Amino acid sequence: MTSLSNGHAANDSSPSPSPSPLPPPPFKIPPIKFTKLFINGQFVPSLSGKEFETVDPRTGEVIVKISEGRKEDIDVAVNAAREAFDNGPWPRMSGVERARIMMKWADLIEENAEEVAALDAIDAGKLFHLVKVLDIPAVAGAIRYYAGAADKIHGEVLKASREFHAYTLMEPIGVVGHIIPWNFPSTMFAAKVSPSLAAGCTMVLKPAEQTPLSALFYAHLAKQAGIPDGVLNVVPGFGPTAGAAISSHMDIDKVSFTGSTDVGRAIMHAAASSNLKPVSLELGGKSPLLIFDDADVDKAADLALLGILFNKGEICVASSRVFVQEGIYDEFEKKLVEKAKAWVVGDPFDPKSQQGPQVDKNQFEKILSYIEIGKQEGATLLTGGKRVGNKGYYIEPTIFSNVKEDMRIAQDEIFGPVLALMKFRSIEEAIKGANNSRYGLAAGIVTKNIDTANTVSRSIRAGIVWINCYFAFGNDIPYGGYKQSGFGRDFGLEGLHKYLQVKSVVTPIYNSPWL
């Protein structure tokens, strides 16, 4: 994902949330070029001829109709990927050759950054200016990072305890099924595709039905770069049909999924019930941010606000539970509310906007329903809680105080701009509260005390812990969860190794003076 490590995105002097979040975009949105399935190097209609609508969350209006991939289309795509893996050039190229093509692909993506950023803005409601300067460079960066690793996939010579010469090989796992979410359609595409390409795998990728546009555009650029036909196949469709077909397919060797915990369970079950394919899952989160008495209150409030409002809260590591030590709690709460009221909700093509619309009507209504649940549970609504404007899926930044740890707004992943604020006294109490969750994806700590930072970071059960920063991602930093937030890691060399098999090769040694 993109990296935002401080709270500078918050603008204290910004006006109140706009009552009319649809100013004219500053440039002409490009026409949609690719709406078909991308299979074996060609854009083709689905075998059923069925299509589905992808909707602009700024207005609720249909952008375009997309070919709907189903089981029979997944079968065709898997056959293409299997042929490309078993008999095609990609797995048999040297790492240097794969890297050269991947580097060219990254260059093409950067050359088309404005167009693909516009696709994510109209499809996902993401801020155009941030996608252009953060997400798309991150996509190109991830491709280059793993291209650089493609010729460094080495096994090791083993010092056997008996009279054998032994070594390991690291081989591509085979045909991979990728299922990616709608909140970061570009970033998650790169996080899955780049390492599996570098490893020498072939693949079938299903983008989220809400956000298929950028994945299809990337597939077009991949062919231009020289990635052979059948290596990368993109099949838009729905989870219960296309996603289920990937998870249960007997000729897919691995599934990598990012999304909800409930769907992750279903994928594990399908994988186990079919060919026992391995899976890696990056699932839900309810991440805590712990702010201690010695923190700079103003900076901590910026960080907390960014942690819940970046990407309109549609991010699995959002700091949706904020624990503040009692000595600074009152001052912190006041500053946080002031900053939230100044946050600009508006059209994602407006450079002044800090928060665009939620991805679709279902997510919009889910978030509003959780706001009502928070009120009914007895939490205090400090600010927000309502939709913005009367068109599109915009929601005000929303902050609850007097939240109890057993409330649903403190336990369930809302996936929206809704923050639960809680008070603590001691380090022990903060750690206990932070770990009181079925999730364990991320956590944040704000303190000037190195002992506090060390103690708390080692005590929280989460896959990534940020100290005095938040959303500090990097291609070389592994990312994934504990508990019901899943297993396996994206990014870093761990993100490459999960697409590789380790094979041991052993031969006897005769009459050697050395073992």
Coordinates of N, CA, C and O in Angstrom, one line a residue, residues 204-320:
V204 N -4.3 -16.1 -12.7 CA -5.6 -15.6 -13.0 C -6.0 -14.7 -11.9 O -6.0 -15.1 -10.7
L205 N -6.3 -13.4 -12.2 CA -6.6 -12.4 -11.2 C -8.1 -12.0 -11.4 O -8.5 -11.6 -12.5
K206 N -8.8 -12.0 -10.2 CA -10.2 -11.5 -10.2 C -10.2 -10.2 -9.4 O -10.0 -10.2 -8.2
P207 N -10.4 -9.0 -10.1 CA -10.5 -7.8 -9.4 C -11.9 -7.7 -8.7 O -12.8 -8.5 -9.1
A208 N -12.1 -6.9 -7.7 CA -13.4 -6.7 -7.1 C -14.4 -6.2 -8.1 O -14.0 -5.4 -9.0
E209 N -15.6 -6.7 -8.0 CA -16.6 -6.3 -9.0 C -16.9 -4.8 -9.0 O -17.3 -4.2 -10.0
Q210 N -16.6 -4.1 -7.8 CA -16.8 -2.7 -7.7 C -15.8 -1.9 -8.5 O -16.0 -0.8 -8.9
T211 N -14.6 -2.5 -8.7 CA -13.4 -1.7 -9.2 C -12.6 -2.5 -10.2 O -11.4 -2.8 -10.0
P212 N -13.2 -2.9 -11.4 CA -12.4 -3.7 -12.3 C -11.6 -2.9 -13.3 O -10.8 -3.5 -14.0
L213 N -11.8 -1.5 -13.4 CA -11.3 -0.8 -14.5 C -9.8 -0.7 -14.6 O -9.2 -0.9 -15.7
S214 N -9.1 -0.5 -13.5 CA -7.6 -0.3 -13.5 C -7.0 -1.6 -13.8 O -5.9 -1.7 -14.5
A215 N -7.5 -2.7 -13.3 CA -6.9 -4.0 -13.5 C -6.8 -4.4 -15.0 O -5.8 -4.9 -15.5
L216 N -7.9 -4.1 -15.7 CA -8.0 -4.4 -17.1 C -7.0 -3.5 -17.9 O -6.4 -3.9 -18.8
F217 N -6.8 -2.2 -17.4 CA -5.9 -1.3 -18.0 C -4.4 -1.8 -17.8 O -3.6 -1.8 -18.8
Y218 N -4.1 -2.3 -16.6 CA -2.8 -2.9 -16.4 C -2.5 -4.1 -17.2 O -1.4 -4.3 -17.7
A219 N -3.6 -4.9 -17.5 CA -3.4 -6.1 -18.3 C -3.0 -5.7 -19.7 O -2.1 -6.3 -20.4
H220 N -3.7 -4.6 -20.2 CA -3.3 -4.1 -21.6 C -1.9 -3.6 -21.6 O -1.1 -4.0 -22.6
L221 N -1.4 -2.9 -20.6 CA 0.0 -2.5 -20.5 C 1.0 -3.6 -20.4 O 2.1 -3.6 -20.9
A222 N 0.5 -4.7 -19.7 CA 1.4 -5.8 -19.5 C 1.7 -6.5 -20.9 O 2.8 -6.9 -21.2
K223 N 0.7 -6.6 -21.7 CA 0.9 -7.2 -23.1 C 1.8 -6.3 -23.9 O 2.7 -6.8 -24.6
Q224 N 1.6 -5.0 -23.8 CA 2.5 -4.0 -24.5 C 3.9 -4.2 -24.0 O 4.9 -4.1 -24.8
A225 N 4.1 -4.5 -22.8 CA 5.5 -4.6 -22.2 C 6.2 -5.9 -22.7 O 7.4 -6.0 -22.6
G226 N 5.4 -6.9 -23.1 CA 6.0 -8.1 -23.6 C 5.8 -9.3 -22.7 O 6.4 -10.4 -22.9
I227 N 4.9 -9.2 -21.7 CA 4.6 -10.4 -20.9 C 3.8 -11.4 -21.7 O 2.8 -11.0 -22.4
P228 N 4.3 -12.6 -21.8 CA 3.7 -13.5 -22.8 C 2.2 -13.8 -22.6 O 1.7 -13.7 -21.4
D229 N 1.5 -14.2 -23.6 CA 0.1 -14.5 -23.5 C -0.1 -15.7 -22.5 O 0.7 -16.6 -22.5
G230 N -1.2 -15.6 -21.7 CA -1.5 -16.6 -20.8 C -0.9 -16.5 -19.4 O -1.3 -17.1 -18.5
V231 N 0.1 -15.6 -19.3 CA 0.8 -15.4 -18.0 C 0.0 -14.7 -17.1 O -0.2 -15.0 -15.9
L232 N -0.6 -13.6 -17.5 CA -1.5 -12.7 -16.7 C -2.9 -12.7 -17.3 O -3.1 -12.2 -18.4
N233 N -3.9 -13.2 -16.6 CA -5.2 -13.2 -17.1 C -6.1 -12.5 -16.0 O -6.0 -12.7 -14.8
V234 N -6.9 -11.6 -16.5 CA -7.8 -10.8 -15.6 C -9.2 -11.0 -15.9 O -9.7 -10.8 -17.0
V235 N -10.0 -11.6 -14.9 CA -11.4 -12.0 -15.1 C -12.2 -11.3 -14.1 O -12.4 -11.8 -13.0
P236 N -12.8 -10.2 -14.5 CA -13.8 -9.5 -13.5 C -15.0 -10.4 -13.3 O -15.4 -11.2 -14.2
G237 N -15.6 -10.3 -12.1 CA -16.8 -11.1 -11.8 C -17.1 -11.0 -10.3 O -16.5 -10.2 -9.6
F238 N -18.0 -11.8 -9.9 CA -18.5 -11.8 -8.5 C -17.8 -12.9 -7.7 O -17.5 -13.9 -8.2
G239 N -17.8 -12.6 -6.4 CA -17.2 -13.6 -5.5 C -17.8 -15.0 -5.5 O -17.1 -16.0 -5.6
P240 N -19.1 -15.1 -5.4 CA -19.8 -16.4 -5.3 C -19.7 -17.2 -6.6 O -19.9 -18.4 -6.6
T241 N -19.3 -16.5 -7.7 CA -19.2 -17.3 -9.0 C -17.7 -17.3 -9.4 O -17.1 -18.4 -9.2
A242 N -17.2 -16.2 -9.9 CA -15.8 -16.2 -10.3 C -14.8 -16.5 -9.2 O -13.8 -17.3 -9.3
G243 N -15.0 -15.9 -8.0 CA -14.1 -16.1 -6.9 C -14.1 -17.5 -6.4 O -13.1 -18.1 -6.1
A244 N -15.3 -18.0 -6.3 CA -15.5 -19.4 -5.8 C -14.8 -20.4 -6.8 O -14.3 -21.4 -6.4
A245 N -14.9 -20.1 -8.1 CA -14.3 -21.0 -9.1 C -12.8 -21.0 -9.0 O -12.2 -22.0 -9.2
I246 N -12.2 -19.8 -8.7 CA -10.8 -19.8 -8.5 C -10.4 -20.6 -7.2 O -9.5 -21.4 -7.2
S247 N -11.1 -20.4 -6.1 CA -10.8 -21.0 -4.9 C -10.9 -22.6 -4.9 O -10.1 -23.3 -4.3
S248 N -11.8 -23.1 -5.7 CA -12.0 -24.5 -5.7 C -11.5 -25.2 -7.0 O -11.6 -26.4 -7.1
H249 N -10.7 -24.4 -7.8 CA -10.3 -25.0 -9.1 C -9.2 -26.0 -8.8 O -8.2 -25.8 -8.1
M250 N -9.3 -27.1 -9.5 CA -8.3 -28.2 -9.3 C -7.0 -28.0 -10.0 O -6.0 -28.7 -9.7
D251 N -6.9 -27.0 -10.8 CA -5.7 -26.8 -11.6 C -5.1 -25.4 -11.2 O -4.2 -25.0 -11.9
I252 N -5.5 -24.8 -10.1 CA -4.8 -23.7 -9.6 C -4.0 -24.2 -8.4 O -4.5 -24.9 -7.5
D253 N -2.8 -23.7 -8.3 CA -1.8 -24.3 -7.3 C -1.7 -23.5 -6.1 O -1.2 -23.9 -5.1
K254 N -2.2 -22.2 -6.1 CA -2.2 -21.4 -4.9 C -3.2 -20.3 -5.1 O -3.5 -19.8 -6.2
V255 N -3.8 -19.8 -3.9 CA -4.7 -18.7 -3.9 C -4.2 -17.6 -3.0 O -3.8 -17.9 -1.8
S256 N -4.1 -16.4 -3.4 CA -3.8 -15.3 -2.6 C -5.0 -14.3 -2.6 O -5.5 -13.9 -3.6
F257 N -5.5 -14.0 -1.4 CA -6.7 -13.2 -1.2 C -6.5 -12.1 -0.2 O -5.9 -12.3 0.8
T258 N -7.1 -11.0 -0.6 CA -7.2 -9.9 0.4 C -8.6 -9.4 0.4 O -9.2 -9.2 -0.6
G259 N -9.2 -9.4 1.6 CA -10.6 -9.0 1.8 C -11.1 -9.3 3.2 O -10.4 -9.3 4.1
S260 N -12.4 -9.7 3.3 CA -13.0 -9.8 4.6 C -12.7 -11.2 5.2 O -12.4 -12.2 4.5
T261 N -12.8 -11.3 6.5 CA -12.5 -12.5 7.2 C -13.5 -13.6 6.8 O -13.1 -14.8 6.7
D262 N -14.7 -13.3 6.7 CA -15.7 -14.3 6.4 C -15.4 -14.9 5.0 O -15.5 -16.1 4.8
V263 N -15.1 -14.1 4.0 CA -14.8 -14.6 2.7 C -13.5 -15.4 2.8 O -13.3 -16.5 2.1
G264 N -12.5 -15.0 3.6 CA -11.3 -15.8 3.7 C -11.5 -17.2 4.2 O -10.9 -18.1 3.8
R265 N -12.5 -17.3 5.2 CA -12.8 -18.6 5.7 C -13.4 -19.5 4.5 O -13.1 -20.7 4.4
A266 N -14.3 -18.9 3.7 CA -14.8 -19.6 2.6 C -13.8 -20.1 1.6 O -13.8 -21.2 1.1
I267 N -12.8 -19.2 1.4 CA -11.7 -19.6 0.4 C -10.9 -20.7 1.0 O -10.5 -21.7 0.3
M268 N -10.6 -20.7 2.3 CA -9.8 -21.8 2.9 C -10.6 -23.1 2.8 O -10.0 -24.1 2.5
H269 N -11.9 -23.0 3.0 CA -12.7 -24.3 2.9 C -12.6 -24.8 1.5 O -12.5 -26.0 1.3
A270 N -12.8 -23.9 0.5 CA -12.8 -24.4 -0.9 C -11.5 -24.9 -1.3 O -11.4 -25.9 -2.0
A271 N -10.4 -24.3 -0.8 CA -9.1 -24.7 -1.2 C -8.8 -26.1 -0.6 O -8.2 -27.0 -1.2
A272 N -9.2 -26.3 0.7 CA -9.0 -27.6 1.3 C -9.9 -28.7 0.7 O -9.4 -29.8 0.6
S273 N -11.1 -28.3 0.3 CA -12.0 -29.3 -0.3 C -11.7 -29.7 -1.7 O -12.2 -30.7 -2.2
S274 N -10.8 -28.9 -2.4 CA -10.5 -29.2 -3.8 C -9.2 -29.9 -3.8 O -9.1 -31.1 -3.5
N275 N -8.1 -29.2 -4.2 CA -6.8 -29.9 -4.3 C -5.9 -29.6 -3.2 O -4.7 -29.7 -3.4
L276 N -6.4 -29.1 -2.1 CA -5.6 -28.8 -0.9 C -4.5 -27.7 -1.3 O -3.4 -27.8 -0.8
K277 N -4.9 -26.8 -2.1 CA -3.9 -25.7 -2.5 C -3.6 -24.8 -1.3 O -4.5 -24.6 -0.5
P278 N -2.4 -24.3 -1.2 CA -2.1 -23.4 -0.1 C -2.8 -22.0 -0.4 O -3.0 -21.7 -1.6
V279 N -3.1 -21.3 0.7 CA -3.7 -20.0 0.5 C -2.9 -19.0 1.4 O -2.3 -19.4 2.4
S280 N -2.9 -17.8 1.0 CA -2.4 -16.7 1.9 C -3.6 -15.7 1.9 O -4.2 -15.3 0.9
L281 N -3.8 -15.2 3.2 CA -5.0 -14.4 3.4 C -4.6 -13.1 4.2 O -4.0 -13.2 5.2
E282 N -5.0 -12.0 3.6 CA -4.9 -10.7 4.4 C -6.3 -10.2 4.5 O -7.0 -9.8 3.6
L283 N -6.7 -10.3 5.8 CA -8.2 -10.1 6.1 C -8.5 -8.8 6.9 O -7.8 -7.9 6.7
G284 N -9.5 -8.9 7.7 CA -10.0 -7.7 8.3 C -9.1 -7.1 9.4 O -8.1 -7.8 9.8
G285 N -9.4 -6.0 9.9 CA -8.7 -5.4 11.0 C -9.5 -4.4 11.8 O -10.6 -3.9 11.4
K286 N -9.1 -4.2 13.0 CA -9.7 -3.2 13.9 C -8.6 -2.6 14.7 O -8.4 -2.8 15.9
S287 N -7.8 -1.9 14.0 CA -6.4 -1.5 14.5 C -6.5 -0.5 15.6 O -7.1 0.5 15.5
P288 N -5.7 -0.7 16.7 CA -5.6 0.3 17.8 C -4.5 1.3 17.6 O -3.4 0.9 17.1
L289 N -4.7 2.5 18.0 CA -3.7 3.5 18.1 C -3.6 4.0 19.5 O -4.6 4.5 20.1
L290 N -2.5 3.8 20.1 CA -2.3 4.1 21.6 C -1.5 5.4 21.7 O -0.3 5.5 21.2
I291 N -2.1 6.4 22.4 CA -1.4 7.7 22.5 C -1.2 7.9 24.0 O -2.1 8.0 24.8
F292 N 0.1 8.1 24.3 CA 0.5 8.2 25.7 C 0.7 9.7 26.1 O 0.8 10.6 25.3
D293 N 0.7 9.9 27.4 CA 0.7 11.3 28.0 C 1.8 12.2 27.5 O 1.7 13.4 27.5
D294 N 2.9 11.6 27.1 CA 4.1 12.4 26.7 C 4.0 12.8 25.2 O 4.9 13.4 24.7
A295 N 3.0 12.4 24.5 CA 2.9 12.7 23.1 C 2.6 14.2 22.9 O 2.0 14.9 23.7
D296 N 3.0 14.7 21.7 CA 2.6 16.0 21.2 C 1.2 15.9 20.8 O 0.9 15.2 19.8
V297 N 0.3 16.6 21.5 CA -1.1 16.4 21.4 C -1.6 16.7 19.9 O -2.4 16.1 19.3
D298 N -1.1 17.9 19.5 CA -1.5 18.3 18.1 C -1.1 17.3 17.1 O -1.9 17.0 16.2
K299 N 0.2 16.9 17.1 CA 0.6 15.9 16.1 C -0.1 14.5 16.3 O -0.4 13.9 15.3
A300 N -0.4 14.2 17.5 CA -1.1 12.9 17.7 C -2.5 13.0 17.2 O -3.0 12.0 16.6
A301 N -3.1 14.1 17.3 CA -4.5 14.3 16.7 C -4.5 14.2 15.2 O -5.3 13.6 14.6
D302 N -3.4 14.8 14.6 CA -3.3 14.7 13.2 C -3.1 13.3 12.7 O -3.7 12.8 11.7
L303 N -2.3 12.5 13.5 CA -2.0 11.1 13.1 C -3.3 10.3 13.3 O -3.6 9.4 12.4
A304 N -4.0 10.5 14.4 CA -5.2 9.7 14.6 C -6.3 10.0 13.5 O -7.0 9.1 13.0
L305 N -6.4 11.3 13.1 CA -7.4 11.6 12.1 C -7.0 11.0 10.8 O -7.8 10.5 10.0
L306 N -5.7 11.1 10.4 CA -5.3 10.5 9.2 C -5.5 9.0 9.2 O -5.9 8.4 8.2
G307 N -5.3 8.4 10.4 CA -5.4 7.0 10.5 C -6.8 6.4 10.3 O -6.9 5.3 9.9
I308 N -7.8 7.3 10.5 CA -9.2 6.8 10.3 C -9.8 7.4 9.0 O -10.7 6.8 8.5
L309 N -9.3 8.5 8.5 CA -10.0 9.2 7.4 C -9.3 9.0 6.1 O -9.8 9.2 5.0
F310 N -8.0 8.6 6.1 CA -7.3 8.3 4.8 C -8.1 7.3 4.0 O -8.5 6.2 4.6
N311 N -8.3 7.5 2.8 CA -9.1 6.6 1.9 C -10.5 6.4 2.4 O -11.0 5.4 2.3
K312 N -11.0 7.5 3.0 CA -12.4 7.5 3.7 C -12.6 6.4 4.6 O -13.8 5.9 4.8
G313 N -11.6 5.9 5.3 CA -11.7 4.9 6.3 C -11.8 3.5 5.7 O -11.9 2.5 6.4
E314 N -11.8 3.4 4.3 CA -11.8 2.1 3.7 C -10.4 1.5 3.5 O -9.9 1.4 2.4
I315 N -9.9 1.1 4.7 CA -8.5 0.6 4.7 C -8.5 -0.3 5.9 O -8.9 0.0 7.0
C316 N -8.0 -1.5 5.7 CA -8.1 -2.6 6.7 C -7.2 -2.2 7.9 O -7.5 -2.8 9.0
V317 N -6.2 -1.4 7.8 CA -5.4 -1.0 9.0 C -5.8 0.3 9.6 O -5.1 0.9 10.3
A318 N -7.0 0.9 9.2 CA -7.4 2.1 9.8 C -7.4 2.1 11.3 O -7.7 1.1 11.9
S319 N -6.9 3.2 11.9 CA -6.9 3.3 13.3 C -8.3 3.6 13.9 O -8.5 4.7 14.4
S320 N -9.1 2.6 13.8 CA -10.5 2.8 14.2 C -10.8 2.8 15.7 O -11.8 3.2 16.2

